[in-house]
Short mmCIF file of C-alpha atoms in Angstrom, two decimals:
data_model
loop_
_atom_site.label_atom_id
_atom_site.label_comp_id
_atom_site.label_asym_id
_atom_site.label_seq_id
_atom_site.Cartn_x
_atom_site.Cartn_y
_atom_site.Cartn_z
CA UNK A 101 -29.47 107.04 70.69
CA UNK A 102 -33.15 107.86 71.15
CA UNK A 103 -35.49 104.92 70.54
CA UNK A 104 -39.24 105.45 70.65
CA UNK A 105 -41.24 102.30 71.42
CA UNK A 106 -44.92 102.35 70.50
CA UNK A 107 -47.17 99.80 72.18
CA UNK A 108 -44.69 99.72 75.07
CA UNK A 109 -47.26 98.46 77.60
CA UNK A 110 -48.28 95.47 75.48
CA UNK A 111 -46.85 91.98 75.67
CA UNK A 112 -44.00 92.37 73.18
CA UNK A 113 -43.57 96.09 73.85
CA UNK A 114 -42.77 95.46 77.51
CA UNK A 115 -40.00 93.05 76.53
CA UNK A 116 -38.59 95.48 73.98
CA UNK A 117 -38.47 98.26 76.58
CA UNK A 118 -36.82 95.95 79.13
CA UNK A 119 -34.16 94.98 76.59
CA UNK A 120 -33.46 98.59 75.63
CA UNK A 121 -33.13 99.67 79.25
CA UNK A 122 -30.21 97.31 79.59
CA UNK A 123 -28.25 99.08 76.87
CA UNK A 124 -25.89 101.99 77.55
CA UNK A 125 -26.32 105.36 75.84
CA UNK A 126 -29.93 104.63 74.93
CA UNK A 127 -32.75 107.06 75.71
CA UNK A 128 -36.39 105.99 75.74
CA UNK A 129 -38.92 108.79 75.28
CA UNK A 130 -42.17 107.75 76.95
CA UNK A 131 -45.25 107.69 74.76
CA UNK A 132 -48.62 105.99 74.84
CA UNK A 133 -52.35 106.33 74.30
CA UNK A 134 -52.80 107.93 77.71
CA UNK A 135 -50.53 109.86 80.04
CA UNK A 136 -50.83 110.43 83.76
CA UNK A 137 -50.33 114.15 83.55
CA UNK A 138 -48.04 116.91 82.40
CA UNK A 139 -44.53 115.70 81.82
CA UNK A 140 -45.56 112.06 82.13
CA UNK A 141 -44.99 111.32 78.46
CA UNK A 142 -46.12 111.94 74.92
CA UNK A 143 -49.65 111.00 73.92
CA UNK A 144 -49.74 108.85 70.79
CA UNK A 145 -52.74 106.86 69.55
CA UNK A 146 -52.12 105.39 66.11
CA UNK A 147 -55.79 104.43 65.74
CA UNK A 148 -57.06 108.00 66.04
CA UNK A 149 -54.23 110.53 65.63
CA UNK A 150 -53.99 112.48 62.39
CA UNK A 151 -50.66 112.44 60.53
CA UNK A 152 -50.11 116.14 61.29
CA UNK A 153 -50.78 115.74 65.01
CA UNK A 154 -48.57 112.69 65.22
CA UNK A 155 -45.81 114.48 63.28
CA UNK A 156 -45.75 117.22 65.93
CA UNK A 157 -45.44 114.64 68.67
CA UNK A 158 -42.67 112.79 66.83
CA UNK A 159 -40.80 116.04 66.29
CA UNK A 160 -40.86 116.54 70.05
CA UNK A 161 -39.66 112.98 70.67
CA UNK A 162 -36.88 113.37 68.06
CA UNK A 163 -36.28 109.62 67.69
CA UNK A 164 -33.34 108.05 65.93
CA UNK A 165 -35.39 104.86 65.68
CA UNK A 166 -39.01 103.86 66.21
CA UNK A 167 -40.07 100.32 67.16
CA UNK A 168 -43.78 99.86 66.53
CA UNK A 169 -45.15 97.08 68.74
CA UNK A 170 -48.70 98.47 68.67
CA UNK A 171 -51.24 96.08 67.21
CA UNK A 172 -54.59 94.42 67.78
CA UNK A 173 -55.00 90.65 67.79
CA UNK A 174 -58.70 90.54 68.61
CA UNK A 175 -61.81 92.53 67.77
CA UNK A 176 -63.99 93.12 64.77
CA UNK A 177 -62.62 93.97 61.33
CA UNK A 178 -62.95 97.72 61.92
CA UNK A 179 -60.96 97.61 65.14
CA UNK A 180 -58.28 95.45 63.56
CA UNK A 181 -58.03 97.76 60.55
CA UNK A 182 -57.81 100.89 62.69
CA UNK A 183 -54.83 99.58 64.63
CA UNK A 184 -53.08 97.19 62.25
CA UNK A 185 -53.50 99.09 58.97
CA UNK A 186 -54.38 102.69 59.66
CA UNK A 187 -51.86 102.87 62.50
CA UNK A 188 -48.79 102.04 60.40
CA UNK A 189 -50.04 104.29 57.59
CA UNK A 190 -50.38 107.29 59.91
CA UNK A 191 -47.04 106.51 61.53
CA UNK A 192 -45.23 106.39 58.18
CA UNK A 193 -46.85 109.63 57.01
CA UNK A 194 -45.87 111.37 60.25
CA UNK A 195 -42.31 110.04 60.16
CA UNK A 196 -41.85 111.36 56.64
CA UNK A 197 -42.70 114.82 57.99
CA UNK A 198 -40.97 114.80 61.37
CA UNK A 199 -38.15 112.24 61.32
CA UNK A 200 -37.54 110.99 57.79
CA UNK A 201 -34.11 109.56 58.67
CA UNK A 202 -35.29 107.51 61.64
CA UNK A 203 -35.17 103.73 61.35
CA UNK A 204 -38.64 102.19 61.62
CA UNK A 205 -39.00 98.64 62.93
CA UNK A 206 -42.57 97.39 62.59
CA UNK A 207 -43.79 94.14 64.11
CA UNK A 208 -45.80 92.17 61.58
CA UNK A 209 -47.15 88.63 61.87
CA UNK A 210 -46.58 85.22 60.34
CA UNK A 211 -50.37 85.17 59.94
CA UNK A 212 -49.78 87.33 56.85
CA UNK A 213 -48.60 84.21 55.02
CA UNK A 214 -51.74 82.22 55.64
CA UNK A 215 -51.73 78.42 55.37
CA UNK A 216 -48.30 76.85 54.99
CA UNK A 217 -47.44 73.69 53.12
CA UNK A 218 -46.94 70.76 55.45
CA UNK A 219 -43.28 70.07 56.08
CA UNK A 220 -41.95 73.31 54.57
CA UNK A 221 -40.59 76.55 55.99
CA UNK A 222 -41.88 79.78 54.49
CA UNK A 223 -39.42 82.44 53.33
CA UNK A 224 -39.97 86.19 53.10
CA UNK A 225 -40.56 85.97 49.34
CA UNK A 226 -43.42 83.45 49.66
CA UNK A 227 -46.92 84.35 48.55
CA UNK A 228 -49.11 85.96 51.22
CA UNK A 229 -52.61 84.48 51.55
CA UNK A 230 -53.93 85.50 54.96
CA UNK A 231 -57.14 83.99 56.27
CA UNK A 232 -59.46 86.38 58.07
CA UNK A 233 -59.29 90.04 59.08
CA UNK A 234 -56.32 89.75 61.43
CA UNK A 235 -53.83 88.46 58.88
CA UNK A 236 -55.27 90.68 56.16
CA UNK A 237 -54.98 93.87 58.23
CA UNK A 238 -51.46 92.96 59.34
CA UNK A 239 -50.48 92.35 55.72
CA UNK A 240 -51.92 95.71 54.71
CA UNK A 241 -49.84 97.33 57.45
CA UNK A 242 -46.74 95.61 56.12
CA UNK A 243 -47.50 96.86 52.60
CA UNK A 244 -47.78 100.42 53.89
CA UNK A 245 -44.45 100.21 55.72
CA UNK A 246 -42.48 98.58 52.92
CA UNK A 247 -43.82 101.08 50.36
CA UNK A 248 -43.26 104.13 52.58
CA UNK A 249 -39.82 105.08 51.29
CA UNK A 250 -38.56 105.17 54.87
CA UNK A 251 -35.60 103.30 56.33
CA UNK A 252 -37.94 100.55 57.50
CA UNK A 253 -38.08 96.84 58.18
CA UNK A 254 -41.03 94.60 59.06
CA UNK A 255 -40.39 91.69 61.41
CA UNK A 256 -42.90 88.93 60.69
CA UNK A 257 -43.23 87.36 64.12
CA UNK A 258 -44.34 83.78 64.71
CA UNK A 259 -46.34 82.76 67.78
CA UNK A 260 -44.84 84.52 70.82
CA UNK A 261 -44.49 82.58 74.04
CA UNK A 262 -42.71 83.15 77.33
CA UNK A 263 -43.11 85.29 80.45
CA UNK A 264 -46.11 87.59 80.48
CA UNK A 265 -47.97 85.82 77.67
CA UNK A 266 -51.53 87.22 77.64
CA UNK A 267 -54.63 85.09 77.77
CA UNK A 268 -55.58 86.30 74.28
CA UNK A 269 -53.02 83.83 72.89
CA UNK A 270 -52.99 80.06 73.27
CA UNK A 271 -50.00 79.65 75.65
CA UNK A 272 -51.24 82.32 78.04
CA UNK A 273 -54.81 81.04 77.86
CA UNK A 274 -53.76 77.47 78.66
CA UNK A 275 -51.58 78.70 81.53
CA UNK A 276 -54.58 80.57 82.95
CA UNK A 277 -56.78 77.47 82.65
CA UNK A 278 -54.14 75.32 84.33
CA UNK A 279 -53.86 77.85 87.13
CA UNK A 280 -57.66 77.85 87.59
CA UNK A 281 -57.80 74.06 87.50
CA UNK A 282 -55.00 73.84 90.03
CA UNK A 283 -56.88 76.19 92.35
CA UNK A 284 -60.01 74.06 92.04
CA UNK A 285 -58.06 70.78 92.34
CA UNK A 286 -55.10 71.45 94.67
CA UNK A 287 -53.66 67.96 94.15
CA UNK A 288 -54.28 68.17 90.39
CA UNK A 289 -55.42 64.57 90.65
CA UNK A 290 -56.76 62.34 87.95
CA UNK A 291 -60.23 63.76 88.43
CA UNK A 292 -59.22 67.15 86.98
CA UNK A 293 -60.10 67.68 83.31
CA UNK A 294 -58.80 70.38 80.99
CA UNK A 295 -61.15 70.67 78.01
CA UNK A 296 -59.64 72.22 74.91
CA UNK A 297 -60.40 72.48 71.24
CA UNK A 298 -58.51 70.87 68.38
CA UNK A 299 -54.77 70.93 69.12
CA UNK A 300 -53.55 69.18 65.97
CA UNK A 301 -52.19 72.29 64.22
CA UNK A 302 -48.48 73.11 63.98
CA UNK A 303 -47.13 76.53 64.95
CA UNK A 304 -43.76 78.25 65.01
CA UNK A 305 -43.29 79.43 68.61
CA UNK A 306 -40.70 82.06 69.52
CA UNK A 307 -39.84 83.48 72.92
CA UNK A 308 -41.00 87.08 73.41
CA UNK A 309 -37.54 87.94 74.74
CA UNK A 310 -36.01 86.73 71.48
CA UNK A 311 -38.51 88.87 69.55
CA UNK A 312 -37.47 91.88 71.63
CA UNK A 313 -33.80 91.22 70.94
CA UNK A 314 -34.50 91.00 67.21
CA UNK A 315 -36.42 94.29 67.26
CA UNK A 316 -33.58 96.06 69.07
CA UNK A 317 -30.95 94.60 66.74
CA UNK A 318 -33.00 95.84 63.78
CA UNK A 319 -33.35 99.30 65.30
CA UNK A 320 -29.62 99.62 65.95
CA UNK A 321 -28.30 97.89 62.83
CA UNK A 322 -26.03 99.95 60.60
CA UNK A 323 -26.96 100.24 56.95
CA UNK A 324 -30.14 99.21 55.14
CA UNK A 325 -32.04 96.05 56.01
CA UNK A 326 -34.28 93.80 53.91
CA UNK A 327 -37.88 95.05 53.86
CA UNK A 328 -39.21 91.94 55.65
CA UNK A 329 -37.54 89.47 58.02
CA UNK A 330 -39.06 86.37 59.60
CA UNK A 331 -38.65 86.12 63.37
CA UNK A 332 -39.62 82.72 64.71
CA UNK A 333 -38.34 79.60 66.35
CA UNK A 334 -37.65 78.10 62.94
CA UNK A 335 -39.38 74.84 63.87
CA UNK A 336 -42.96 73.62 63.60
CA UNK A 337 -44.35 72.42 66.93
CA UNK A 338 -47.64 70.62 67.28
CA UNK A 339 -49.88 72.69 69.53
CA UNK A 340 -50.83 69.53 71.41
CA UNK A 341 -47.18 69.03 72.38
CA UNK A 342 -46.92 72.58 73.70
CA UNK A 343 -50.04 72.10 75.83
CA UNK A 344 -48.77 68.84 77.31
CA UNK A 345 -45.33 70.35 78.01
CA UNK A 346 -46.97 73.26 79.82
CA UNK A 347 -49.27 70.91 81.74
CA UNK A 348 -46.28 68.88 82.95
CA UNK A 349 -44.50 72.07 83.97
CA UNK A 350 -47.62 73.03 85.96
CA UNK A 351 -47.70 69.64 87.67
CA UNK A 352 -51.11 68.90 86.17
CA UNK A 353 -51.99 65.24 86.64
CA UNK A 354 -55.48 65.23 85.19
CA UNK A 355 -56.82 64.62 81.69
CA UNK A 356 -56.57 66.87 78.68
CA UNK A 357 -59.54 66.42 76.36
CA UNK A 358 -59.73 67.75 72.81
CA UNK A 359 -63.09 68.34 71.18
CA UNK A 360 -63.14 70.77 68.26
CA UNK A 361 -66.23 72.94 68.45
CA UNK A 362 -67.33 71.53 71.78
CA UNK A 363 -69.23 73.84 74.11
CA UNK A 364 -66.89 75.40 76.65
CA UNK A 365 -63.78 74.15 74.89
CA UNK A 366 -60.89 76.40 74.09
CA UNK A 367 -57.96 75.67 71.84
CA UNK A 368 -56.01 77.35 69.10
CA UNK A 369 -56.33 81.00 68.26
CA UNK A 370 -59.54 81.89 66.46
CA UNK A 371 -57.60 84.26 64.20
CA UNK A 372 -55.70 81.33 62.65
CA UNK A 373 -57.93 78.35 63.34
CA UNK A 374 -58.03 77.29 59.68
CA UNK A 375 -54.23 77.22 59.36
CA UNK A 376 -52.93 73.73 60.13
CA UNK A 377 -49.22 74.44 59.51
CA UNK A 378 -47.01 77.44 60.13
CA UNK A 379 -43.23 77.42 60.11
CA UNK A 380 -40.87 80.25 59.22
CA UNK A 381 -37.48 80.13 57.55
CA UNK A 382 -35.36 82.44 59.72
CA UNK A 383 -32.17 82.30 57.64
CA UNK A 384 -32.47 85.90 56.46
CA UNK A 385 -32.71 87.27 60.01
CA UNK A 386 -29.53 85.40 60.87
CA UNK A 387 -27.72 86.93 57.92
CA UNK A 388 -29.04 90.49 58.32
CA UNK A 389 -29.09 90.79 62.12
CA UNK A 390 -26.88 87.94 63.32
CA UNK A 391 -30.00 86.85 65.19
CA UNK A 392 -31.13 83.38 66.17
CA UNK A 393 -33.57 82.29 68.85
CA UNK A 394 -31.81 81.63 72.14
CA UNK A 395 -34.62 80.23 74.32
CA UNK A 396 -35.74 76.61 73.77
CA UNK A 397 -39.47 76.03 74.03
CA UNK A 398 -39.22 74.22 77.36
CA UNK A 399 -37.42 77.20 78.88
CA UNK A 400 -40.00 79.62 77.48
CA UNK A 401 -42.83 77.57 78.97
CA UNK A 402 -41.05 77.37 82.33
CA UNK A 403 -40.73 81.16 82.35
CA UNK A 404 -44.38 81.54 81.33
CA UNK A 405 -45.57 79.29 84.13
CA UNK A 406 -43.31 80.89 86.73
CA UNK A 407 -44.52 84.33 85.70
CA UNK A 408 -48.16 83.26 85.72
CA UNK A 409 -47.80 81.89 89.22
CA UNK A 410 -45.95 84.92 90.55
CA UNK A 411 -48.13 87.57 88.98
CA UNK A 412 -51.47 85.83 88.73
CA UNK A 413 -51.47 86.41 84.99
CA UNK A 414 -51.15 89.55 82.92
CA UNK A 415 -53.19 91.45 80.43
CA UNK A 416 -51.85 92.51 77.03
#
């Protein structure tokens, strides 16, 4: 089976590729926004390619399934729209021309739901009320995919955590700060201070390796799938608890100070700062894919910290 992974060098894309490489009888055509030279791979840029150009490239790749991990989490509204909305639209148009029978798995975001109701888990049929350009552009991408007429499924992913987490997200950013603080304070004594923003929000964290497994299961599943499936940990975790768990894993013995809006402070993601509660109901993914998260949060944070120490951090 030929599976084309778009966004393969990004955080989730790398995990998807690693999971696929462990499967027998699976071919992975190489494709990306840049190639090293002739024969190095297929050039695909969803933000700029025309549908006709992309269709020619897809015809050459001849995929049985496409997993679209390409997306932008930061930038202005134009950048976000180019990648998160235009990209899926161009991809769907090109697939209809070049590979109309290919299964499309598109990674969406729980940010499409917007603010959740405290104490409740959101299902795939819940109203979508995204706050800000990120959630809005991701939701528009989902609408394009689900209305495309293709054999497609959108995985609405919670907050990814685990090895390789980039500094553009809270877990990776805190790991980087802890690493910097540890370098400045080798004993991580009581004099060290980690200054963060408001950590009172709740988020649904899911290991990136579990996201990758869900994407591969969706790509290989026989028969039609629901148009949207939630992929998360299925539990709401206070961001403050995650930070303290990671700090203990890092051996940090100093103080963690929270001051929303304070100069120099960093905290939750700016793209969802106004959302105090997020938690996904993952029942449907269990029924459709026989998928459930396998990594507890503590194990994900241990892998994140070990990876950060070994590699000195990664970029998305």
